[in-house]
Amino acid sequence: MAARVLIVDDVPANRQLLADLLRRQGYDLDTAATGDDALAAVQQNPPDVILLDVMLPGISGFDVCQRLKSDPATRLIPVVLVTSLSEREDKIRGINAGADDFLTKSVNPHELVARVRSLVRLKRFTDELESADAVIMSLAMTIEARDAYTEDHCHRLAAYATALGVELDLSEEDLSALHRGGYLHDIGKISIPDALLRKPGPLTPEELAIVREHPIIGDRLCGKLRALARVRPIVRHHHERLDGSGYPDRLKGDEIPLLAQIVGIVDIYDALTTDRPYRCAMAPEAAIGVLMDEVARGWRRADLVELFAELCQSGALERLRHTPPSVPLSFSAAAGAL
Ligand SMILES: [Fe+2]
């Protein structure tokens, strides 16, 4: 399928010039004369690359670019700012607005074609990554759907873990990993038979050994996707304990990645505060009490559990619990970082 390029320029002759040039290269084209028209065109039919004039009537090219780059649905569309201004300040403004590339008027045809071609290639690559991630995501939801008692467990985990990450002032990359880790942490359970997952009672030692394989299997599943590199430690280590009594690698103390410790804490909290076949949901305060006991036993970091307890007491967790799941997870931040 031919790539689509959206040309945004208020001067008809400029649009025509760029359109003629790119049409000859086999691209499908769309044009817009104002920033508003450009945003509407992107909504209606998202292009693969946008050539965006900076000086537009109404919303400027910088603002259009900024809006596109702050929306998860459009942030991966490469934007080339076309400007007659070559001052450094404008370039810095463009970079701050999230522009992927710049062209100065009057545009050199060879340069334009080369830039568009390489940005289309990048866009195709990120599209592929997103669909691979979407497959993994669907798998995670399938696992959740197998067990009615864990309904929305993944959504809540993603929300709680991210909230705790925000309190810890973690980077955007870490927050994104926590969000995805909330969904994907138990993806290895795909290998566990339904009869075991739904067993209403204690597991035999053999059954327990099978269930405890899930972090290793999950890690292996995610291993092929570079976009999931930061999520893998969460998948593998969310059942470790500080004293080395966890699984699968019996890591101790700081050997356990922080993000895995966070997901480990919120995983237990959510399991305790949700009805299960063999017991009713615990009150939030009681669940925090269990986590505090685990701190006393040397399994969890006191500062993390205390911070999580504060979130719980503030009512933030309860609000998150009743917030409908957001739009299916966007992996765009990770793809954009490539
Ligand atoms: Fe797990």
mmCIF file of C-alpha atoms and ligand atoms in Angstrom:
data_model
loop_
_atom_site.group_PDB
_atom_site.id
_atom_site.type_symbol
_atom_site.label_atom_id
_atom_site.label_comp_id
_atom_site.label_asym_id
_atom_site.label_seq_id
_atom_site.Cartn_x
_atom_site.Cartn_y
_atom_site.Cartn_z
ATOM 1 C CA MET A 1 0.000 0.000 0.000
ATOM 2 C CA ALA A 2 1.321 3.458 -0.916
ATOM 3 C CA ALA A 3 2.307 5.688 1.997
ATOM 4 C CA ARG A 4 0.165 8.752 2.613
ATOM 5 C CA VAL A 5 1.692 12.187 3.035
ATOM 6 C CA LEU A 6 -0.261 15.152 4.383
ATOM 7 C CA ILE A 7 0.959 18.502 3.036
ATOM 8 C CA VAL A 8 0.009 21.521 5.141
ATOM 9 C CA ASP A 9 0.624 24.959 3.639
ATOM 10 C CA ASP A 10 -1.579 28.036 3.302
ATOM 11 C CA VAL A 11 -0.118 28.958 -0.104
ATOM 12 C CA PRO A 12 -1.784 26.902 -2.877
ATOM 13 C CA ALA A 13 1.292 27.081 -5.139
ATOM 14 C CA ASN A 14 3.500 25.595 -2.408
ATOM 15 C CA ARG A 15 1.067 22.741 -1.803
ATOM 16 C CA GLN A 16 0.929 22.072 -5.518
ATOM 17 C CA LEU A 17 4.708 22.015 -5.851
ATOM 18 C CA LEU A 18 5.220 19.506 -3.035
ATOM 19 C CA ALA A 19 2.244 17.417 -4.140
ATOM 20 C CA ASP A 20 3.525 17.124 -7.714
ATOM 21 C CA LEU A 21 6.939 16.100 -6.505
ATOM 22 C CA LEU A 22 5.686 13.425 -4.131
ATOM 23 C CA ARG A 23 2.967 12.118 -6.437
ATOM 24 C CA ARG A 24 5.683 11.294 -8.953
ATOM 25 C CA GLN A 25 7.305 9.143 -6.255
ATOM 26 C CA GLY A 26 4.086 7.147 -5.865
ATOM 27 C CA TYR A 27 2.808 8.616 -2.589
ATOM 28 C CA ASP A 28 -0.878 9.147 -1.805
ATOM 29 C CA LEU A 29 -1.474 12.750 -0.882
ATOM 30 C CA ASP A 30 -3.748 14.818 1.255
ATOM 31 C CA THR A 31 -3.528 18.587 1.654
ATOM 32 C CA ALA A 32 -4.643 21.178 4.181
ATOM 33 C CA ALA A 33 -4.427 24.977 4.145
ATOM 34 C CA THR A 34 -4.751 25.714 7.882
ATOM 35 C CA GLY A 35 -3.772 24.166 11.183
ATOM 36 C CA ASP A 36 -7.391 23.321 11.980
ATOM 37 C CA ASP A 37 -7.841 21.607 8.619
ATOM 38 C CA ALA A 38 -4.611 19.678 9.217
ATOM 39 C CA LEU A 39 -5.757 18.391 12.618
ATOM 40 C CA ALA A 40 -9.126 17.392 11.129
ATOM 41 C CA ALA A 41 -7.406 15.598 8.225
ATOM 42 C CA VAL A 42 -5.181 13.650 10.631
ATOM 43 C CA GLN A 43 -8.214 12.588 12.659
ATOM 44 C CA GLN A 44 -10.100 11.495 9.597
ATOM 45 C CA ASN A 45 -7.350 9.664 7.791
ATOM 46 C CA PRO A 46 -4.029 9.440 9.651
ATOM 47 C CA PRO A 47 -1.107 9.920 7.254
ATOM 48 C CA ASP A 48 2.312 8.248 7.427
ATOM 49 C CA VAL A 49 4.215 11.549 7.272
ATOM 50 C CA ILE A 50 3.204 15.201 7.635
ATOM 51 C CA LEU A 51 4.941 18.092 5.883
ATOM 52 C CA LEU A 52 3.947 21.051 8.003
ATOM 53 C CA ASP A 53 4.454 24.706 7.149
ATOM 54 C CA VAL A 54 5.298 26.742 10.237
ATOM 55 C CA MET A 55 3.632 30.026 9.253
ATOM 56 C CA LEU A 56 -0.048 29.248 9.038
ATOM 57 C CA PRO A 57 -3.087 31.451 9.600
ATOM 58 C CA GLY A 58 -4.744 30.633 12.931
ATOM 59 C CA ILE A 59 -2.982 27.809 14.769
ATOM 60 C CA SER A 60 0.736 27.854 13.928
ATOM 61 C CA GLY A 61 2.645 24.855 12.632
ATOM 62 C CA PHE A 62 4.455 24.638 15.986
ATOM 63 C CA ASP A 63 1.148 24.348 17.816
ATOM 64 C CA VAL A 64 -0.233 21.780 15.367
ATOM 65 C CA CYS A 65 2.931 19.738 15.838
ATOM 66 C CA GLN A 66 2.728 20.034 19.614
ATOM 67 C CA ARG A 67 -0.878 18.867 19.667
ATOM 68 C CA LEU A 68 -0.160 15.886 17.445
ATOM 69 C CA LYS A 69 2.845 14.880 19.511
ATOM 70 C CA SER A 70 1.001 15.100 22.821
ATOM 71 C CA ASP A 71 -1.817 12.818 21.646
ATOM 72 C CA PRO A 72 -0.961 9.097 22.044
ATOM 73 C CA ALA A 73 -3.043 8.353 18.952
ATOM 74 C CA THR A 74 -0.966 10.605 16.689
ATOM 75 C CA ARG A 75 2.392 11.035 18.389
ATOM 76 C CA LEU A 76 4.116 8.441 16.225
ATOM 77 C CA ILE A 77 3.298 10.167 12.935
ATOM 78 C CA PRO A 78 6.556 11.763 11.772
ATOM 79 C CA VAL A 79 6.268 15.535 11.328
ATOM 80 C CA VAL A 80 8.622 17.533 9.088
ATOM 81 C CA LEU A 81 8.452 21.258 9.759
ATOM 82 C CA VAL A 82 8.860 23.243 6.561
ATOM 83 C CA THR A 83 10.024 26.732 7.318
ATOM 84 C CA SER A 84 11.399 29.788 5.618
ATOM 85 C CA LEU A 85 12.934 30.691 8.911
ATOM 86 C CA SER A 86 16.324 29.275 9.564
ATOM 87 C CA GLU A 87 16.986 30.979 12.855
ATOM 88 C CA ARG A 88 18.198 28.756 15.606
ATOM 89 C CA GLU A 89 15.428 29.849 17.893
ATOM 90 C CA ASP A 90 12.776 28.526 15.536
ATOM 91 C CA LYS A 91 14.535 25.239 15.201
ATOM 92 C CA ILE A 92 14.664 24.907 18.979
ATOM 93 C CA ARG A 93 10.966 25.739 19.118
ATOM 94 C CA GLY A 94 10.325 23.037 16.535
ATOM 95 C CA ILE A 95 12.322 20.478 18.481
ATOM 96 C CA ASN A 96 10.411 21.397 21.627
ATOM 97 C CA ALA A 97 7.168 20.921 19.727
ATOM 98 C CA GLY A 98 8.329 17.384 18.915
ATOM 99 C CA ALA A 99 9.154 17.815 15.205
ATOM 100 C CA ASP A 100 11.013 14.849 13.722
ATOM 101 C CA ASP A 101 12.782 16.766 10.970
ATOM 102 C CA PHE A 102 13.111 20.181 9.309
ATOM 103 C CA LEU A 103 13.210 21.437 5.754
ATOM 104 C CA THR A 104 13.983 24.993 4.777
ATOM 105 C CA LYS A 105 12.180 26.715 1.917
ATOM 106 C CA SER A 106 12.805 26.599 -0.948
ATOM 107 C CA VAL A 107 12.855 22.873 -0.626
ATOM 108 C CA ASN A 108 15.464 20.851 -2.469
ATOM 109 C CA PRO A 109 13.488 18.097 -4.276
ATOM 110 C CA HIS A 110 16.104 15.392 -3.686
ATOM 111 C CA GLU A 111 16.381 16.243 -0.022
ATOM 112 C CA LEU A 112 12.607 16.236 0.393
ATOM 113 C CA VAL A 113 12.175 12.849 -1.270
ATOM 114 C CA ALA A 114 15.010 11.319 0.778
ATOM 115 C CA ARG A 115 13.613 12.645 4.087
ATOM 116 C CA VAL A 116 10.081 11.508 3.349
ATOM 117 C CA ARG A 117 11.301 8.073 2.304
ATOM 118 C CA SER A 118 13.294 7.536 5.488
ATOM 119 C CA LEU A 119 10.471 8.799 7.713
ATOM 120 C CA VAL A 120 7.963 6.500 5.999
ATOM 121 C CA ARG A 121 10.325 3.607 6.714
ATOM 122 C CA LEU A 122 10.491 4.636 10.383
ATOM 123 C CA LYS A 123 6.702 4.899 10.543
ATOM 124 C CA ARG A 124 6.265 1.430 9.055
ATOM 125 C CA PHE A 125 8.688 0.059 11.611
ATOM 126 C CA THR A 126 6.893 1.612 14.580
ATOM 127 C CA ASP A 127 3.547 0.425 13.168
ATOM 128 C CA GLU A 128 4.896 -3.123 13.126
ATOM 129 C CA LEU A 129 6.147 -2.780 16.665
ATOM 130 C CA GLU A 130 2.775 -1.518 17.796
ATOM 131 C CA SER A 131 0.969 -4.431 16.241
ATOM 132 C CA ALA A 132 3.370 -6.918 17.832
ATOM 133 C CA ASP A 133 2.713 -5.245 21.177
ATOM 134 C CA ALA A 134 -1.011 -5.320 20.516
ATOM 135 C CA VAL A 135 -0.814 -9.092 20.051
ATOM 136 C CA ILE A 136 0.965 -9.515 23.381
ATOM 137 C CA MET A 137 -1.581 -7.207 24.980
ATOM 138 C CA SER A 138 -4.481 -9.276 23.633
ATOM 139 C CA LEU A 139 -2.835 -12.377 25.051
ATOM 140 C CA ALA A 140 -2.650 -10.723 28.458
ATOM 141 C CA MET A 141 -6.354 -9.869 28.304
ATOM 142 C CA THR A 142 -7.171 -13.430 27.249
ATOM 143 C CA ILE A 143 -5.465 -14.766 30.346
ATOM 144 C CA GLU A 144 -7.394 -12.362 32.519
ATOM 145 C CA ALA A 145 -10.643 -13.424 30.828
ATOM 146 C CA ARG A 146 -10.010 -17.078 31.722
ATOM 147 C CA ASP A 147 -10.581 -16.350 35.359
ATOM 148 C CA ALA A 148 -13.724 -14.382 36.213
ATOM 149 C CA TYR A 149 -12.365 -13.622 39.663
ATOM 150 C CA THR A 150 -9.472 -11.683 38.302
ATOM 151 C CA GLU A 151 -11.584 -9.509 36.033
ATOM 152 C CA ASP A 152 -10.014 -6.087 35.640
ATOM 153 C CA HIS A 153 -7.095 -7.193 37.823
ATOM 154 C CA CYS A 154 -4.672 -6.063 35.101
ATOM 155 C CA HIS A 155 -6.331 -2.663 34.694
ATOM 156 C CA ARG A 156 -6.198 -2.043 38.423
ATOM 157 C CA LEU A 157 -2.632 -3.241 38.709
ATOM 158 C CA ALA A 158 -1.502 -0.941 35.912
ATOM 159 C CA ALA A 159 -3.286 1.980 37.597
ATOM 160 C CA TYR A 160 -2.007 1.256 41.136
ATOM 161 C CA ALA A 161 1.565 0.578 40.029
ATOM 162 C CA THR A 162 1.697 3.763 37.959
ATOM 163 C CA ALA A 163 0.234 5.779 40.865
ATOM 164 C CA LEU A 164 2.948 4.469 43.184
ATOM 165 C CA GLY A 165 5.556 5.222 40.500
ATOM 166 C CA VAL A 166 4.324 8.809 40.289
ATOM 167 C CA GLU A 167 4.677 9.148 44.085
ATOM 168 C CA LEU A 168 8.246 7.904 43.750
ATOM 169 C CA ASP A 169 8.902 10.502 41.054
ATOM 170 C CA LEU A 170 9.987 7.870 38.532
ATOM 171 C CA SER A 171 10.839 8.740 34.936
ATOM 172 C CA GLU A 172 8.235 8.654 32.184
ATOM 173 C CA GLU A 173 9.897 5.534 30.786
ATOM 174 C CA ASP A 174 9.593 3.766 34.125
ATOM 175 C CA LEU A 175 5.963 4.811 34.476
ATOM 176 C CA SER A 176 5.225 3.462 31.023
ATOM 177 C CA ALA A 177 6.963 0.167 31.955
ATOM 178 C CA LEU A 178 4.897 -0.027 35.160
ATOM 179 C CA HIS A 179 1.698 0.518 33.214
ATOM 180 C CA ARG A 180 2.540 -2.214 30.728
ATOM 181 C CA GLY A 181 3.914 -4.428 33.476
ATOM 182 C CA GLY A 182 0.537 -4.185 35.216
ATOM 183 C CA TYR A 183 -1.044 -5.771 32.183
ATOM 184 C CA LEU A 184 1.684 -8.188 31.250
ATOM 185 C CA HIS A 185 3.118 -9.400 34.568
ATOM 186 C CA ASP A 186 1.211 -12.701 34.486
ATOM 187 C CA ILE A 187 1.369 -13.326 30.757
ATOM 188 C CA GLY A 188 3.274 -16.563 31.462
ATOM 189 C CA LYS A 189 0.054 -17.966 32.939
ATOM 190 C CA ILE A 190 -0.942 -18.724 29.383
ATOM 191 C CA SER A 191 0.882 -22.015 29.891
ATOM 192 C CA ILE A 192 -1.047 -22.965 33.050
ATOM 193 C CA PRO A 193 -4.092 -25.226 32.619
ATOM 194 C CA ASP A 194 -7.503 -23.723 33.454
ATOM 195 C CA ALA A 195 -8.097 -26.429 36.062
ATOM 196 C CA LEU A 196 -5.104 -25.166 38.023
ATOM 197 C CA LEU A 197 -5.832 -21.477 37.599
ATOM 198 C CA ARG A 198 -9.410 -21.945 38.810
ATOM 199 C CA LYS A 199 -8.777 -24.533 41.491
ATOM 200 C CA PRO A 200 -10.858 -23.516 44.498
ATOM 201 C CA GLY A 201 -8.430 -24.430 47.225
ATOM 202 C CA PRO A 202 -4.799 -25.006 48.094
ATOM 203 C CA LEU A 203 -2.512 -26.362 45.397
ATOM 204 C CA THR A 204 -0.423 -29.503 45.776
ATOM 205 C CA PRO A 205 3.379 -29.019 45.754
ATOM 206 C CA GLU A 206 3.484 -30.281 42.143
ATOM 207 C CA GLU A 207 0.745 -27.874 41.088
ATOM 208 C CA LEU A 208 2.469 -25.020 42.880
ATOM 209 C CA ALA A 209 5.685 -25.773 40.992
ATOM 210 C CA ILE A 210 3.799 -25.476 37.691
ATOM 211 C CA VAL A 211 2.202 -22.163 38.679
ATOM 212 C CA ARG A 212 5.593 -20.834 39.773
ATOM 213 C CA GLU A 213 6.933 -21.302 36.279
ATOM 214 C CA HIS A 214 4.813 -18.426 34.988
ATOM 215 C CA PRO A 215 7.363 -15.614 35.462
ATOM 216 C CA ILE A 216 9.983 -17.529 33.471
ATOM 217 C CA ILE A 217 7.577 -18.372 30.667
ATOM 218 C CA GLY A 218 6.312 -14.775 30.591
ATOM 219 C CA ASP A 219 9.855 -13.439 30.421
ATOM 220 C CA ARG A 220 10.572 -15.737 27.499
ATOM 221 C CA LEU A 221 7.410 -14.602 25.706
ATOM 222 C CA CYS A 222 8.349 -10.938 26.013
ATOM 223 C CA GLY A 223 11.985 -11.554 25.196
ATOM 224 C CA LYS A 224 11.637 -11.186 21.461
ATOM 225 C CA LEU A 225 10.158 -7.698 21.613
ATOM 226 C CA ARG A 226 12.590 -4.880 22.055
ATOM 227 C CA ALA A 227 9.782 -2.536 23.046
ATOM 228 C CA LEU A 228 9.175 -4.741 26.087
ATOM 229 C CA ALA A 229 12.769 -4.688 27.308
ATOM 230 C CA ARG A 230 11.886 -2.566 30.355
ATOM 231 C CA VAL A 231 8.853 -4.698 31.167
ATOM 232 C CA ARG A 232 10.698 -8.027 31.244
ATOM 233 C CA PRO A 233 12.233 -7.562 34.724
ATOM 234 C CA ILE A 234 8.717 -6.920 36.077
ATOM 235 C CA VAL A 235 7.364 -10.052 34.415
ATOM 236 C CA ARG A 236 10.222 -12.185 35.707
ATOM 237 C CA HIS A 237 10.674 -10.829 39.208
ATOM 238 C CA HIS A 238 7.274 -9.717 40.552
ATOM 239 C CA HIS A 239 7.203 -12.732 42.941
ATOM 240 C CA GLU A 240 10.663 -12.246 44.443
ATOM 241 C CA ARG A 241 11.075 -11.312 48.122
ATOM 242 C CA LEU A 242 13.817 -9.216 49.712
ATOM 243 C CA ASP A 243 15.013 -12.117 51.897
ATOM 244 C CA GLY A 244 15.469 -14.407 48.884
ATOM 245 C CA SER A 245 12.461 -16.607 49.658
ATOM 246 C CA GLY A 246 10.578 -15.621 46.506
ATOM 247 C CA TYR A 247 10.735 -17.030 42.988
ATOM 248 C CA PRO A 248 11.847 -17.761 40.324
ATOM 249 C CA ASP A 249 15.455 -16.590 40.880
ATOM 250 C CA ARG A 250 15.433 -16.146 44.664
ATOM 251 C CA LEU A 251 16.882 -12.664 44.256
ATOM 252 C CA LYS A 252 17.687 -10.716 47.413
ATOM 253 C CA GLY A 253 17.377 -7.045 48.428
ATOM 254 C CA ASP A 254 18.387 -4.556 45.766
ATOM 255 C CA GLU A 255 18.951 -7.359 43.266
ATOM 256 C CA ILE A 256 15.184 -7.231 42.778
ATOM 257 C CA PRO A 257 14.426 -4.489 40.249
ATOM 258 C CA LEU A 258 12.477 -1.603 41.802
ATOM 259 C CA LEU A 259 9.695 -1.799 39.207
ATOM 260 C CA ALA A 260 9.219 -5.508 39.957
ATOM 261 C CA GLN A 261 9.021 -4.720 43.697
ATOM 262 C CA ILE A 262 6.328 -2.127 43.006
ATOM 263 C CA VAL A 263 4.238 -4.523 40.905
ATOM 264 C CA GLY A 264 4.791 -7.242 43.525
ATOM 265 C CA ILE A 265 3.274 -5.014 46.227
ATOM 266 C CA VAL A 266 0.262 -3.872 44.218
ATOM 267 C CA ASP A 267 -0.325 -7.420 42.943
ATOM 268 C CA ILE A 268 -0.711 -8.706 46.495
ATOM 269 C CA TYR A 269 -2.881 -5.771 47.516
ATOM 270 C CA ASP A 270 -5.236 -6.297 44.586
ATOM 271 C CA ALA A 271 -5.429 -10.057 45.117
ATOM 272 C CA LEU A 272 -6.355 -9.536 48.779
ATOM 273 C CA THR A 273 -8.960 -6.854 48.100
ATOM 274 C CA THR A 274 -10.761 -8.926 45.436
ATOM 275 C CA ASP A 275 -13.192 -11.823 45.987
ATOM 276 C CA ARG A 276 -11.692 -15.235 45.255
ATOM 277 C CA PRO A 277 -13.404 -18.655 44.963
ATOM 278 C CA TYR A 278 -12.131 -19.624 48.405
ATOM 279 C CA ARG A 279 -12.485 -16.343 50.304
ATOM 280 C CA CYS A 280 -14.129 -12.920 50.297
ATOM 281 C CA ALA A 281 -12.337 -9.677 49.560
ATOM 282 C CA MET A 282 -10.423 -8.115 52.429
ATOM 283 C CA ALA A 283 -10.933 -4.480 53.439
ATOM 284 C CA PRO A 284 -8.167 -2.183 52.105
ATOM 285 C CA GLU A 285 -6.843 -1.468 55.621
ATOM 286 C CA ALA A 286 -6.559 -5.201 56.331
ATOM 287 C CA ALA A 287 -4.719 -5.763 53.046
ATOM 288 C CA ILE A 288 -2.260 -2.994 53.958
ATOM 289 C CA GLY A 289 -1.863 -4.779 57.308
ATOM 290 C CA VAL A 290 -0.826 -7.964 55.469
ATOM 291 C CA LEU A 291 1.715 -5.999 53.456
ATOM 292 C CA MET A 292 3.078 -4.466 56.679
ATOM 293 C CA ASP A 293 3.450 -8.003 58.062
ATOM 294 C CA GLU A 294 5.442 -8.874 54.968
ATOM 295 C CA VAL A 295 7.698 -5.874 55.665
ATOM 296 C CA ALA A 296 8.216 -7.186 59.208
ATOM 297 C CA ARG A 297 9.147 -10.596 57.810
ATOM 298 C CA GLY A 298 11.772 -8.972 55.593
ATOM 299 C CA TRP A 299 9.956 -9.600 52.311
ATOM 300 C CA ARG A 300 9.088 -6.025 51.234
ATOM 301 C CA ARG A 301 10.665 -2.602 51.451
ATOM 302 C CA ALA A 302 9.087 -0.599 54.281
ATOM 303 C CA ASP A 303 9.299 2.748 52.431
ATOM 304 C CA LEU A 304 7.453 1.384 49.393
ATOM 305 C CA VAL A 305 4.689 -0.221 51.419
ATOM 306 C CA GLU A 306 4.313 2.900 53.588
ATOM 307 C CA LEU A 307 4.005 5.115 50.520
ATOM 308 C CA PHE A 308 1.462 2.715 49.073
ATOM 309 C CA ALA A 309 -0.443 2.758 52.385
ATOM 310 C CA GLU A 310 -0.581 6.568 52.184
ATOM 311 C CA LEU A 311 -2.047 6.311 48.689
ATOM 312 C CA CYS A 312 -4.599 3.884 50.038
ATOM 313 C CA GLN A 313 -5.513 6.113 52.983
ATOM 314 C CA SER A 314 -5.869 9.160 50.732
ATOM 315 C CA GLY A 315 -8.630 7.356 48.847
ATOM 316 C CA ALA A 316 -6.634 7.456 45.600
ATOM 317 C CA LEU A 317 -6.647 3.665 45.158
ATOM 318 C CA GLU A 318 -10.387 3.466 45.692
ATOM 319 C CA ARG A 319 -10.917 6.153 43.050
ATOM 320 C CA LEU A 320 -8.635 4.317 40.622
ATOM 321 C CA ARG A 321 -10.452 1.076 41.343
ATOM 322 C CA HIS A 322 -13.711 2.575 40.159
ATOM 323 C CA THR A 323 -12.273 4.397 37.175
ATOM 324 C CA PRO A 324 -13.120 2.563 33.979
ATOM 325 C CA PRO A 325 -10.077 1.195 32.165
ATOM 326 C CA SER A 326 -8.430 3.736 29.924
ATOM 327 C CA VAL A 327 -8.146 3.258 26.182
ATOM 328 C CA PRO A 328 -6.170 0.092 25.534
ATOM 329 C CA LEU A 329 -2.648 0.646 26.451
ATOM 330 C CA SER A 330 -0.565 2.651 24.087
ATOM 331 C CA PHE A 331 2.957 1.477 23.612
ATOM 332 C CA SER A 332 3.801 4.540 21.621
ATOM 333 C CA ALA A 333 6.173 5.993 24.181
ATOM 334 C CA ALA A 334 8.457 2.982 23.951
ATOM 335 C CA ALA A 335 8.246 2.791 20.190
ATOM 336 C CA GLY A 336 8.977 6.496 19.961
ATOM 337 C CA ALA A 337 12.124 6.027 22.019
ATOM 338 C CA LEU A 338 13.692 3.738 19.443
HETATM 339 FE FE FE B 1 2.295 -13.560 38.937
#
